[in-house]
Coordinates of C-alpha atoms and ligand atoms in Angstrom, one line a residue:
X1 CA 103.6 35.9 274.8
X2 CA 104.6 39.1 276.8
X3 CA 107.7 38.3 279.2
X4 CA 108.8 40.3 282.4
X5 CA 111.9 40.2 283.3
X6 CA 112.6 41.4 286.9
X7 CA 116.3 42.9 287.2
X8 CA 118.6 45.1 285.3
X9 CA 122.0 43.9 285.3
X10 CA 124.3 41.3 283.2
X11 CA 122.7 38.5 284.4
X12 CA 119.0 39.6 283.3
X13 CA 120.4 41.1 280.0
X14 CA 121.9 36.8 279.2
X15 CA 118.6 35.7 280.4
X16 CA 116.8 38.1 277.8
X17 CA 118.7 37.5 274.8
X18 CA 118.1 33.6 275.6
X19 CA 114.7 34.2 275.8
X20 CA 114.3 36.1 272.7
X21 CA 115.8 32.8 271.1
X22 CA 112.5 31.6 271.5
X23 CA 109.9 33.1 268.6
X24 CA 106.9 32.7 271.2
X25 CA 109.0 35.6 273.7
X26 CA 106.9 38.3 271.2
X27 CA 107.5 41.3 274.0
X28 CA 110.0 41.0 276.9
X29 CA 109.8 44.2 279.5
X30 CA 113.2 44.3 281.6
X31 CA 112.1 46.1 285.4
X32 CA 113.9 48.1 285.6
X33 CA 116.5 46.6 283.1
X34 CA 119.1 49.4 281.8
X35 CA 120.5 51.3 278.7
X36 CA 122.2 48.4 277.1
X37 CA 119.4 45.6 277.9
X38 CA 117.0 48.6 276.2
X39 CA 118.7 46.8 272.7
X40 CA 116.8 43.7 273.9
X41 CA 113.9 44.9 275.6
X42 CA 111.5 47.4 276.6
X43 CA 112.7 49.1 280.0
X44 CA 110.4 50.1 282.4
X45 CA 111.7 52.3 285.3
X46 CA 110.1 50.3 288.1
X47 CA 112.6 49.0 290.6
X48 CA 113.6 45.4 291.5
X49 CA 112.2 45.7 295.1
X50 CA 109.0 47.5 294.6
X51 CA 106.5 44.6 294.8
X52 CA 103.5 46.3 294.4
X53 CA 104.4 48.3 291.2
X54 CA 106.1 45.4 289.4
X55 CA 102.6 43.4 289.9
X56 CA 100.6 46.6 289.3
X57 CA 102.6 46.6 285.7
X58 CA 102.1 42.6 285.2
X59 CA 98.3 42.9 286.0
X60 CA 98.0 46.2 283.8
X61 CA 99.9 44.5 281.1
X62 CA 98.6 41.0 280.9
X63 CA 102.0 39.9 281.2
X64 CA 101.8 36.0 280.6
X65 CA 105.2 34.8 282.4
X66 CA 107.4 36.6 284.6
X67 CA 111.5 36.2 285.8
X68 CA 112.2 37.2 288.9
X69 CA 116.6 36.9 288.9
X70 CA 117.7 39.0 291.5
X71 CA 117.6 38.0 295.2
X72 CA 116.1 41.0 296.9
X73 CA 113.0 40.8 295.0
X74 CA 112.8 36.4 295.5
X75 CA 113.2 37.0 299.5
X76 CA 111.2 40.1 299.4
X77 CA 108.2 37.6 298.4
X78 CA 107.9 38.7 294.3
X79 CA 107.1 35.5 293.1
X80 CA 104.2 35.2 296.0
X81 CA 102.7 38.4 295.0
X82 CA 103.1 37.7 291.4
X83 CA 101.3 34.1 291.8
X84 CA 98.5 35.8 293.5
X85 CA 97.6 38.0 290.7
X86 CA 97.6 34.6 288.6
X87 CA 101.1 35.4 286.5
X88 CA 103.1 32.1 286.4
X89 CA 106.8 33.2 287.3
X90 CA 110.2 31.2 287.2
X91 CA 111.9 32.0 290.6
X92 CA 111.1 30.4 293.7
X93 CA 108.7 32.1 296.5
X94 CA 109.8 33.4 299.9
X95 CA 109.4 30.6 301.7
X96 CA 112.1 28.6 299.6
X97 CA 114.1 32.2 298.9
X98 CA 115.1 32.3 302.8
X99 CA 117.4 29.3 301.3
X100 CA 119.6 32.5 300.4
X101 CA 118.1 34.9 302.8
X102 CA 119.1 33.0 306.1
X103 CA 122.7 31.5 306.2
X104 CA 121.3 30.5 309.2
X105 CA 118.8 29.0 308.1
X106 CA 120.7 27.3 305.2
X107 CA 123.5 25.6 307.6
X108 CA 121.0 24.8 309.8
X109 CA 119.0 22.7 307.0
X110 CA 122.2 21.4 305.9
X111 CA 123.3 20.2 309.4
X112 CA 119.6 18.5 309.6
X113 CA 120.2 16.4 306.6
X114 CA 123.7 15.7 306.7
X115 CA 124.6 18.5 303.2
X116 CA 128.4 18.6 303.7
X117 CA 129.3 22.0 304.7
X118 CA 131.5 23.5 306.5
X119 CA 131.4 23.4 310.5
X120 CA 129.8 26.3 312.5
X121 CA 128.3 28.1 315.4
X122 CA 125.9 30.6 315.4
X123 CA 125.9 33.7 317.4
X124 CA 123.5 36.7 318.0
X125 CA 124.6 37.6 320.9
X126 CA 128.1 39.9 320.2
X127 CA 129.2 39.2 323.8
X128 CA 129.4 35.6 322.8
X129 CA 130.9 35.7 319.5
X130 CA 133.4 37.6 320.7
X131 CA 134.5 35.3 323.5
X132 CA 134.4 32.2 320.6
X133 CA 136.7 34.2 318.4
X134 CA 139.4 34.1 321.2
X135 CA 139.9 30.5 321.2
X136 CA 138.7 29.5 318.0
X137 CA 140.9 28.4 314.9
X138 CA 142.3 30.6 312.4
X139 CA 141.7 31.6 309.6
X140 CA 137.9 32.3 310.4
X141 CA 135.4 32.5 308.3
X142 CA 132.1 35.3 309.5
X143 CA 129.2 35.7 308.0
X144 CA 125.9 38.0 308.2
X145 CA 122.8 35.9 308.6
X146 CA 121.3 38.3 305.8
X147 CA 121.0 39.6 302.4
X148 CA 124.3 41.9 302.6
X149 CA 125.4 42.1 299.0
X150 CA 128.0 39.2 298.8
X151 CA 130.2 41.4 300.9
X152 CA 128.6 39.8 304.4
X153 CA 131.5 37.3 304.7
X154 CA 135.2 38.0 306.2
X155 CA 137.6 35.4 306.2
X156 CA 140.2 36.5 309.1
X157 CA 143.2 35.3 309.7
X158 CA 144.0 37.0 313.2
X159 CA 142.1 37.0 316.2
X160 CA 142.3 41.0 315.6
X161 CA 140.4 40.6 311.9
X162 CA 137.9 38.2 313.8
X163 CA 136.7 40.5 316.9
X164 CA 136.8 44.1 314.3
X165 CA 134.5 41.7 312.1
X166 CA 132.3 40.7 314.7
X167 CA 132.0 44.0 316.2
X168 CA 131.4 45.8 312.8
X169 CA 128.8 43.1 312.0
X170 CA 126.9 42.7 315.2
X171 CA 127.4 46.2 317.3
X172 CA 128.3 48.8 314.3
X173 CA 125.4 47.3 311.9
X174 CA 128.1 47.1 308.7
X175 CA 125.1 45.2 307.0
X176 CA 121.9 46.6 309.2
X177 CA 119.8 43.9 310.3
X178 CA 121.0 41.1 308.1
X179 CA 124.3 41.4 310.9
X180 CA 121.9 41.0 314.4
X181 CA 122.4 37.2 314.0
X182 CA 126.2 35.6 312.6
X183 CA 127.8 32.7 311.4
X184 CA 131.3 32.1 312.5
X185 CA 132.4 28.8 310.5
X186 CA 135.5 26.6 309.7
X187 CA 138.1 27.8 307.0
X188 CA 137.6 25.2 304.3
X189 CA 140.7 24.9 300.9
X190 CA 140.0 24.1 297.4
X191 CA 139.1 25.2 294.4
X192 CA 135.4 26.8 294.3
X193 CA 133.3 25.8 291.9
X194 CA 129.5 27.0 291.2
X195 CA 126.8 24.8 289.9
X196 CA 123.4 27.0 289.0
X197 CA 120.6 23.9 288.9
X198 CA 116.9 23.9 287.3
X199 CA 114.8 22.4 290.0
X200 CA 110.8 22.1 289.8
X201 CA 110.8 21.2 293.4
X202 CA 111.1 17.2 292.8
X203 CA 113.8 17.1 289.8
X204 CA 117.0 18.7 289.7
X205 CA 119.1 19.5 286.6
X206 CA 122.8 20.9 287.2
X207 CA 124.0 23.2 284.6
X208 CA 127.2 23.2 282.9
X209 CA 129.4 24.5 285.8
X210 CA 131.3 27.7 285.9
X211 CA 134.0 28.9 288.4
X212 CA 133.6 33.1 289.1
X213 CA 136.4 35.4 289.9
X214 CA 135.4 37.2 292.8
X215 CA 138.6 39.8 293.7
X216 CA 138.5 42.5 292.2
X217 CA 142.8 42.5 291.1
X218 CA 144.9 39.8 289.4
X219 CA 146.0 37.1 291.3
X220 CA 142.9 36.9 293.4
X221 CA 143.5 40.4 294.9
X222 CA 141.9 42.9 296.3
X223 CA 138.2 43.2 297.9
X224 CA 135.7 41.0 297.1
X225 CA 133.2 41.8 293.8
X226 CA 130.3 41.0 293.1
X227 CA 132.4 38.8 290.1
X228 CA 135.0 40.2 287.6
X229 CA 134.8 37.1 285.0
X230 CA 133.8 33.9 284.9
X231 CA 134.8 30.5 282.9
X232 CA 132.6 27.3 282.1
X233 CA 132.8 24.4 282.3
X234 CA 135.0 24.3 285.7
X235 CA 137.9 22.2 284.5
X236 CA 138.4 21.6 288.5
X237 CA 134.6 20.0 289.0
X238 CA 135.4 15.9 287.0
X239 CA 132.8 13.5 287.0
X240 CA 133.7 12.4 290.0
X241 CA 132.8 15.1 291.6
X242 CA 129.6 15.8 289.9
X243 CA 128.1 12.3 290.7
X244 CA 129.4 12.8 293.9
X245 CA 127.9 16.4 294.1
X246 CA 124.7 14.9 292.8
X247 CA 124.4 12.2 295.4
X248 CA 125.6 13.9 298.7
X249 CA 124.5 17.6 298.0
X250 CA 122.1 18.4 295.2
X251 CA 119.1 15.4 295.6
X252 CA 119.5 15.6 299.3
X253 CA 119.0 19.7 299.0
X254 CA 116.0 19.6 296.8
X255 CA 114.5 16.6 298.8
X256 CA 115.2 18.6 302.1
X257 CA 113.2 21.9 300.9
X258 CA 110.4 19.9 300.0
X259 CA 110.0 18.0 303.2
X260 CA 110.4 21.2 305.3
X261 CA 107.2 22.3 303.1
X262 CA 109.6 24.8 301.2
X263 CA 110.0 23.4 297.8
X264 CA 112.1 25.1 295.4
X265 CA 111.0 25.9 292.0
X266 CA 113.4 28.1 290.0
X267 CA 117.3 28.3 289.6
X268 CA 119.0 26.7 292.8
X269 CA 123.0 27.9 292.9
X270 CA 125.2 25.6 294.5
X271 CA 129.1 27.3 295.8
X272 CA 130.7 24.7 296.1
X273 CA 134.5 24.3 297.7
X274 CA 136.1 20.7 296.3
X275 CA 138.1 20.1 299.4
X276 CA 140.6 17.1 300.1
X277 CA 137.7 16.0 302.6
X278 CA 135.1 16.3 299.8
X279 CA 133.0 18.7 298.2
X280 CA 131.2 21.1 300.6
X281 CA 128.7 23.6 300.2
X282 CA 129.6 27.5 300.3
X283 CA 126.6 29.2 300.3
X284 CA 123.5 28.1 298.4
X285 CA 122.2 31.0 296.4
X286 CA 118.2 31.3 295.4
X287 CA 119.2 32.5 291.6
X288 CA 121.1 32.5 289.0
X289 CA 124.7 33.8 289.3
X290 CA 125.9 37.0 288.0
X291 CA 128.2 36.5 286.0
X292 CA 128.2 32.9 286.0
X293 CA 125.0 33.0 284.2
X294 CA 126.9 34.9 281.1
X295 CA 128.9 31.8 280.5
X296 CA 126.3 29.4 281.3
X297 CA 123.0 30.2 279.1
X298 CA 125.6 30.6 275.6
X299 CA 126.5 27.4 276.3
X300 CA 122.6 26.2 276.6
X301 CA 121.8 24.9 273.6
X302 CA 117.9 23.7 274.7
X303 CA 115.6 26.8 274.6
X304 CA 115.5 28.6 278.0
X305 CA 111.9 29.5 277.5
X306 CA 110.6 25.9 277.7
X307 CA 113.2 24.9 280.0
X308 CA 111.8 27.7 282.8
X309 CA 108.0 26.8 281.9
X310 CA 108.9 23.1 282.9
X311 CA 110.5 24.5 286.2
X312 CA 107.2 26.3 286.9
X313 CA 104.5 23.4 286.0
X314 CA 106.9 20.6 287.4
X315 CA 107.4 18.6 284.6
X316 CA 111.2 19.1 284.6
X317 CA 111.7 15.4 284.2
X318 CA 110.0 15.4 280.9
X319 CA 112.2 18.7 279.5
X320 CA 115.6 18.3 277.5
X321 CA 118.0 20.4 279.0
X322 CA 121.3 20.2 277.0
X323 CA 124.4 22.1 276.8
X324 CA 127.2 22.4 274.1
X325 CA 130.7 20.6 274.7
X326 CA 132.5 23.7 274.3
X327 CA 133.6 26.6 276.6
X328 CA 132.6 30.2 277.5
X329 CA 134.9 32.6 279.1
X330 CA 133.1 36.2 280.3
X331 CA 135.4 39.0 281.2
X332 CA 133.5 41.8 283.3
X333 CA 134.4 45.2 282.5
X334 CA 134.2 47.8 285.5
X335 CA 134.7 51.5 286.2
X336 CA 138.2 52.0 287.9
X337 CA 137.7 52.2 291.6
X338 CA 134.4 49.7 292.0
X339 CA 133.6 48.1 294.3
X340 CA 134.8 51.5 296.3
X341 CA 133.8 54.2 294.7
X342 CA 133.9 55.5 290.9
X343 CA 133.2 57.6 288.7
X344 CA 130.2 57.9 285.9
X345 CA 129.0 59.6 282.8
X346 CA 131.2 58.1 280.0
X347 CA 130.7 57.4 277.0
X348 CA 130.8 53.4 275.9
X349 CA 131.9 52.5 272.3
X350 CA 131.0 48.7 271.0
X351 CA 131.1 48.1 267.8
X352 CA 128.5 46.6 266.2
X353 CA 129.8 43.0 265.1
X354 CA 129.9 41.7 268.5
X355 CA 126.8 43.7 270.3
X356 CA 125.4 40.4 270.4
X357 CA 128.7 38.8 273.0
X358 CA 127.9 41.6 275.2
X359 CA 126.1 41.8 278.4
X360 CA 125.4 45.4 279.9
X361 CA 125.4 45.5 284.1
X362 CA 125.7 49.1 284.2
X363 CA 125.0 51.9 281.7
X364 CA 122.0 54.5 281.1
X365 CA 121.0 55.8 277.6
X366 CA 120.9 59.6 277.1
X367 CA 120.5 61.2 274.3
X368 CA 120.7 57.9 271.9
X369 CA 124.5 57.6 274.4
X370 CA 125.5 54.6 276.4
X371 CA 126.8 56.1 279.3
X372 CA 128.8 54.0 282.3
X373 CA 126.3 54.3 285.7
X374 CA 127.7 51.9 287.4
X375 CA 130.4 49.5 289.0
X376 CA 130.1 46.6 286.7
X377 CA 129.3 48.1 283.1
X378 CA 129.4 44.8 281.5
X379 CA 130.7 42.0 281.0
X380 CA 132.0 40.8 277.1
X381 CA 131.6 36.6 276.7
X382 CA 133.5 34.3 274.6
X383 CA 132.2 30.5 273.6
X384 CA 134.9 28.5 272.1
X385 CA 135.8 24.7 271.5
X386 CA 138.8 24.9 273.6
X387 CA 139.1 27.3 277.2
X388 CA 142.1 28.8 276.0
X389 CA 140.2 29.8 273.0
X390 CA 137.2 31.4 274.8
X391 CA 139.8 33.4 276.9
X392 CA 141.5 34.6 273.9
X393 CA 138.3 35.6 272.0
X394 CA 136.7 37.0 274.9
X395 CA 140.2 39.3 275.6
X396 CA 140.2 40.0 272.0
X397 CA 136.6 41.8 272.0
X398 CA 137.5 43.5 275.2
X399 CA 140.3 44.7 273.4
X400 CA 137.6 46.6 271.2
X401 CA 135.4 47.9 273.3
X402 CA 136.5 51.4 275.2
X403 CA 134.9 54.1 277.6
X404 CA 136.6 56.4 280.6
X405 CA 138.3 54.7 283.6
X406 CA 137.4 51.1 282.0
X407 CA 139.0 48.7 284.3
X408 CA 139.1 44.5 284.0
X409 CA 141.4 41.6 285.2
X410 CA 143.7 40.1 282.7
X411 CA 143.9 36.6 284.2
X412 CA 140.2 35.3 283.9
X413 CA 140.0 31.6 283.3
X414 CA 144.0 31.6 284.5
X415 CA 143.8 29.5 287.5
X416 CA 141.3 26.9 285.3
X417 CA 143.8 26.8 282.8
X418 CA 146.3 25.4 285.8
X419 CA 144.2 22.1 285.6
X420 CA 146.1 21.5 282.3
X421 CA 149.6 22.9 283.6
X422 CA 148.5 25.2 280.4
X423 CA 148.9 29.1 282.5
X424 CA 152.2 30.6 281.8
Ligands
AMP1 P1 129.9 33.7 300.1 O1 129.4 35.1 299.9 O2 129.3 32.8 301.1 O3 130.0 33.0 298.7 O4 131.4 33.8 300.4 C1 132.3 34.6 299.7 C2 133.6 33.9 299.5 O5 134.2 33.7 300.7 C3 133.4 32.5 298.9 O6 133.4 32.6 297.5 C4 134.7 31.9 299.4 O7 135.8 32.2 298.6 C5 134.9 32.5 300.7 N1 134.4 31.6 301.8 C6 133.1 31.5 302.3 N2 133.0 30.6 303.2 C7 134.2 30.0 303.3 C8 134.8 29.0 304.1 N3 134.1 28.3 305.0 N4 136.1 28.7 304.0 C9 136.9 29.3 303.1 N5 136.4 30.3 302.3 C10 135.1 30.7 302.4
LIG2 N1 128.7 35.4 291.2 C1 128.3 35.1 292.5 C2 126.9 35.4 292.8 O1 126.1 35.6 291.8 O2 126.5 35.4 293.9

């Protein structure tokens, strides 16, 4: 079977080397993938968003399945274009995409069929946000309607933050377009938790869940990341809450996508926020988490290969979707100065014994070199039977693994150790 994977950072690099657990995954091309996912697959230097050539390559390939993980490319319409050459895909199409595309549209579905979330105008006229924010409670929470790379949302705590947000979002276009139209939303407490789901549009199937550390300093400081670690399960997300996560927000979201004639097929991410009130819904993303989904698939113990398939003919409810007991801990490695600026070009030494725990965001090959290219290089994963375990191992293999201006938090899986009164 020849594979495409759409993508080229951690998160498509976990999903390839699950695939490739799978003996019937006999070629997997990464588009555009990148010099450490080159290991794992054969890179071809077409981009995520450029529909037309990624189809051009599947047609011209006879590519027989396709993966489409990063967002631009699932609201851009991939999957559509991709079905209409006749190549099956895991990843849902636009029309069940704009799930993540719109926040609008997302707490507008939610408020239809009573998903707890959190309370919330819309705006998209900057006159009238700005009036709102003069009266409304603090801390606010403002978000672009769009696509604006997980940096669309401020969280201000002064009526100062909350007008400079608004202004920068609606009248400077900080995020372009996806900032014509805003949410401006109640401030909600407790510990986050993200739950990536199969769903085949009918049946849903939560994944072990995994909490992300989004700031880019220890202590939860600094700006937002796209994610600096991650650790699974969530010691914060009991069974409790998962039944009543199941009940109140995952059936009723699958159930309301396919009665607005938007089903969802692929991988449905849930942020969730467990407060006193009751769990509540984030943001819904349209894919899998990065790098949520580098502590999630090592823990997957049924093969991802079959599972996806399932997800694209609908027979979920037949497929055997199990996950290990024990726990994963992923420590992202970045170039000093993301999510700002950085710099590039140097050279990244992993030894060989634990290639295999590493999952390359951003680095090029040159000359047979791994070379940082990016903000994220990659992130190292740990799978252990106890969390403190997985922290320590995956610390230890950071420990091991060196290139110019590397840069990483030393408190991943801290505040999930609190659960258990265990963090120093
Ligand atoms: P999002 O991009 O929607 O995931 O938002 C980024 C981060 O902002 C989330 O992970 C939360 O930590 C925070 N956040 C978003 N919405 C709220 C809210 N209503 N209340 C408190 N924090 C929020
Ligand atoms: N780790 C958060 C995300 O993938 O959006």
């Amino acid at each position: 079977m020849k594979i495409l994977v759409v993508g080229g950072g951690g998160r498509e690099h976990a999903i390839i080397k699950k695939l490739r657990e799978n003996p019937a995954a006999e070629e997997i091309f990464a588009l555009p993938g990148n010099g450490g996912i080159a290991r794992d697959a054969t890179c071809v230097n077409i981009g995520a968003k450029d529909i037309e050539g990624i189809v051009r390559f599947a047609a011209e390939n006879e590519i027989d399945y396709a993966v489409v993980a990063p967002d631009d490319p699932l609201v851009l319409g991939c999957v559509d274009a991709l079905n209409g050459a006749g190549i099956p895909c895991f990843g849902p199409d636009s029309k069940a995409a704009i799930i993540e595309g719109s926040k609008v549209f997302s707490k507008e579905l939610m408020k239809k069929y009573g998903i707890p979330t959190a309370e919330y105008e819309v705006f998209s006229d900057a006159v009238a946000a700005l009036e709102y924010v003069k009266t409304c409670a603090l801390p606010t929470v403002i978000k672009a309607d769009g696509l604006a790379l997980g940096k669309g949302v401020i969280i201000a705590e002064t009526r100062e933050e909350a007008e400079t947000a608004v202004r920068s979002m609606m009248l400077e276009g900080a995020f372009g377009e996806s900032g014509s139209r805003v949410v401006i939303e109640e401030f909600l407490t407790g510990p986050e938790v993200s739950v990536l789901s199969f769903t085949d549009g009918e049946t849903v199937v939560p994944m072990v869940s995994s909490m992300d550390h989004k700031r880019a300093f220890d202590g939860d400081r600094g700006l937002n990341t796209g994610g600096m670690g991650t650790v699974a399960p969530n010691p914060y997300y009991t069974e409790a809450a998962a039944a009543e996560c199941m009940e109140k927000i995952f059936l009723p979201t699958v159930a309301a996508m396919k009665a607005e004639g938007r089903a969802f097929r692929g991988c449905l991410y849930f942020g969730l926020m467990l407060t006193p009130k009751g769990a509540r819904v984030i943001e819904y993303n349209c894919r899998f988490g990065d790098p949520e989904t580098q502590v999630v698939l090592p823990l997957l113990e049924s093969d991802l290969l079959t599972v996806m398939q399932a997800v694209t003919n609908g027979t979920l409810a037949d497929a055997e979707v199990k996950f290990s007991g024990k726990n994963a801990c992923c420590v992202v490695m970045a170039s000093e100065g993301y999510p700002v600026s950085y710099e590039k070009g140097f050279e990244i030494s992993i030894p060989e014994a634990i290639r295999d725990d590493v999952y390359v965001a951003g680095a090029k090959l040159e000359d047979g070199k791994l070379l940082t290219s990016g903000g994220r290089v990659l992130g190292v994963t740990a799978v252990c039977d106890t969390l403190p375990g997985a922290i320590d191992s995956a610390y230890e293999k950071v420990s091991r693994i060196s290139f110019g201006n590397a840069f990483y938090r030393h408190d991943i899986g801290a505040r999930a150790l609190m659960v258990y009164g265990e963090a120093e």
